[in-house]
mmCIF file of C-alpha atoms in Angstrom:
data_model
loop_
_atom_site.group_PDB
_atom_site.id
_atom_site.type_symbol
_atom_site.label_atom_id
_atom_site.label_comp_id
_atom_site.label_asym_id
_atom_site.label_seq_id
_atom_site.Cartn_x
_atom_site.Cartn_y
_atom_site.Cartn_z
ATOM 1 C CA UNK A 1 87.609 -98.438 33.375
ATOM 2 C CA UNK A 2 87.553 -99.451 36.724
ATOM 3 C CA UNK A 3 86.850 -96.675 39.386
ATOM 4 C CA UNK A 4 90.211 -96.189 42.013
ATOM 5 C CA UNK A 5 88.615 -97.405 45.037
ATOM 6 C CA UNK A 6 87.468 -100.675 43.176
ATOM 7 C CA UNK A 7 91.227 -100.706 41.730
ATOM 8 C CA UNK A 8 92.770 -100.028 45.309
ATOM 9 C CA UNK A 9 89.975 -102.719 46.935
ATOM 10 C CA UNK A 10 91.434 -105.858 43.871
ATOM 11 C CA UNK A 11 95.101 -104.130 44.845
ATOM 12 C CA UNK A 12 94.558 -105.295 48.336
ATOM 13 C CA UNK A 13 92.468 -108.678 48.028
ATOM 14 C CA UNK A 14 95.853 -109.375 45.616
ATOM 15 C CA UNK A 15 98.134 -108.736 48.099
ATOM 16 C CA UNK A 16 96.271 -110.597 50.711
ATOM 17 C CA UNK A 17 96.224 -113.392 48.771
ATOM 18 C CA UNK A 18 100.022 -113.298 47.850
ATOM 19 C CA UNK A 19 100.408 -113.002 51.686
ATOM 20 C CA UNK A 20 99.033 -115.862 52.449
ATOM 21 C CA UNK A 21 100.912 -117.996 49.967
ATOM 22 C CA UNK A 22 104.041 -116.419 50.907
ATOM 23 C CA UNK A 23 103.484 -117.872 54.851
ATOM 24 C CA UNK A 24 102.461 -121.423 53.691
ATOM 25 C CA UNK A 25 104.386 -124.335 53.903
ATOM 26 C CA UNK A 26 106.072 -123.893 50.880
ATOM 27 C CA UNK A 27 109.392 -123.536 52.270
ATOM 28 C CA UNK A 28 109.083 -127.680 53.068
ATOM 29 C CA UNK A 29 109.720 -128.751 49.131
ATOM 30 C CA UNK A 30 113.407 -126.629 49.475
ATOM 31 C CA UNK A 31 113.598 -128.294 53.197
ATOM 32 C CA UNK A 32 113.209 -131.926 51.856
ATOM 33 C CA UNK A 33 115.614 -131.537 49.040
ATOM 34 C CA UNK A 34 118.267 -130.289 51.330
ATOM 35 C CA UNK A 35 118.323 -133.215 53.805
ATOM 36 C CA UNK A 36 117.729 -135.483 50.822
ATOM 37 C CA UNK A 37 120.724 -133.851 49.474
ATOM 38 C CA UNK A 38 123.094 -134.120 52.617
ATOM 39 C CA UNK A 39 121.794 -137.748 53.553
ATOM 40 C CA UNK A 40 122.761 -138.874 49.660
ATOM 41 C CA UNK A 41 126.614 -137.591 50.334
ATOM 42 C CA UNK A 42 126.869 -138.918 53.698
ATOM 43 C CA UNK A 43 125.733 -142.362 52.294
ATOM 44 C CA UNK A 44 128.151 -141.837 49.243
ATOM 45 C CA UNK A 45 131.031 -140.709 51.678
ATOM 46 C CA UNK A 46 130.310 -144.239 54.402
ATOM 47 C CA UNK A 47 130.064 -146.300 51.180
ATOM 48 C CA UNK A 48 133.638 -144.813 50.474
ATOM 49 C CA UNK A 49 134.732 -145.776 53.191
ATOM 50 C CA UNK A 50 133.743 -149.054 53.517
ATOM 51 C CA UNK A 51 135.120 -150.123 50.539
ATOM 52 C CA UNK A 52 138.082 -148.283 51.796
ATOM 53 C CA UNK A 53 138.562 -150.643 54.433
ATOM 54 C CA UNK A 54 137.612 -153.970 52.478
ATOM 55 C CA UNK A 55 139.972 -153.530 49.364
ATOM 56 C CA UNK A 56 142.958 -152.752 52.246
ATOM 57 C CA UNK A 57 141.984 -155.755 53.686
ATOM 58 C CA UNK A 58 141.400 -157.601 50.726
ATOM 59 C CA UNK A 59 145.269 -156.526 49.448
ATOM 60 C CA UNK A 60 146.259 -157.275 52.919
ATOM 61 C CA UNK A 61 145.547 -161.195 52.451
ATOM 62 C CA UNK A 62 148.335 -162.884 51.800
ATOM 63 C CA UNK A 63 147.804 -165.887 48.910
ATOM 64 C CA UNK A 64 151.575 -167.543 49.503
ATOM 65 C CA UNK A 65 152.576 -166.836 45.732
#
């Protein structure tokens, strides 16, 4: 068995290294998916409304039938 100050020594090399991790730049993956995310639906909701705009047009065109 491992003696407590060698325990107590891994306990804190452990938790330094979690630490460090923890301040990294992971937070960017969750970043980039969000503004993917919102840039997808406002594409989606300007392609809406385009068409939109065309089909009213397009219906608006009179063919003289």
């Amino acid at each position: 068995m491992f003696p407590l100050d060698t325990l107590a020594c891994l306990l804190r090399t452990h938790l330094a290294e979690v630490r460090r991790h923890a301040r990294s730049d992971a937070g960017y993956t969750t970043e980039t998916i969000v503004v993917t995310a919102l840039l997808a639906i406002l594409s989606m909701s300007v392609v809406g409304i385009i068409v939109s705009k065309v089909m009213a047009k397009a219906n608006g065109i009179d063919l003289g039938g």
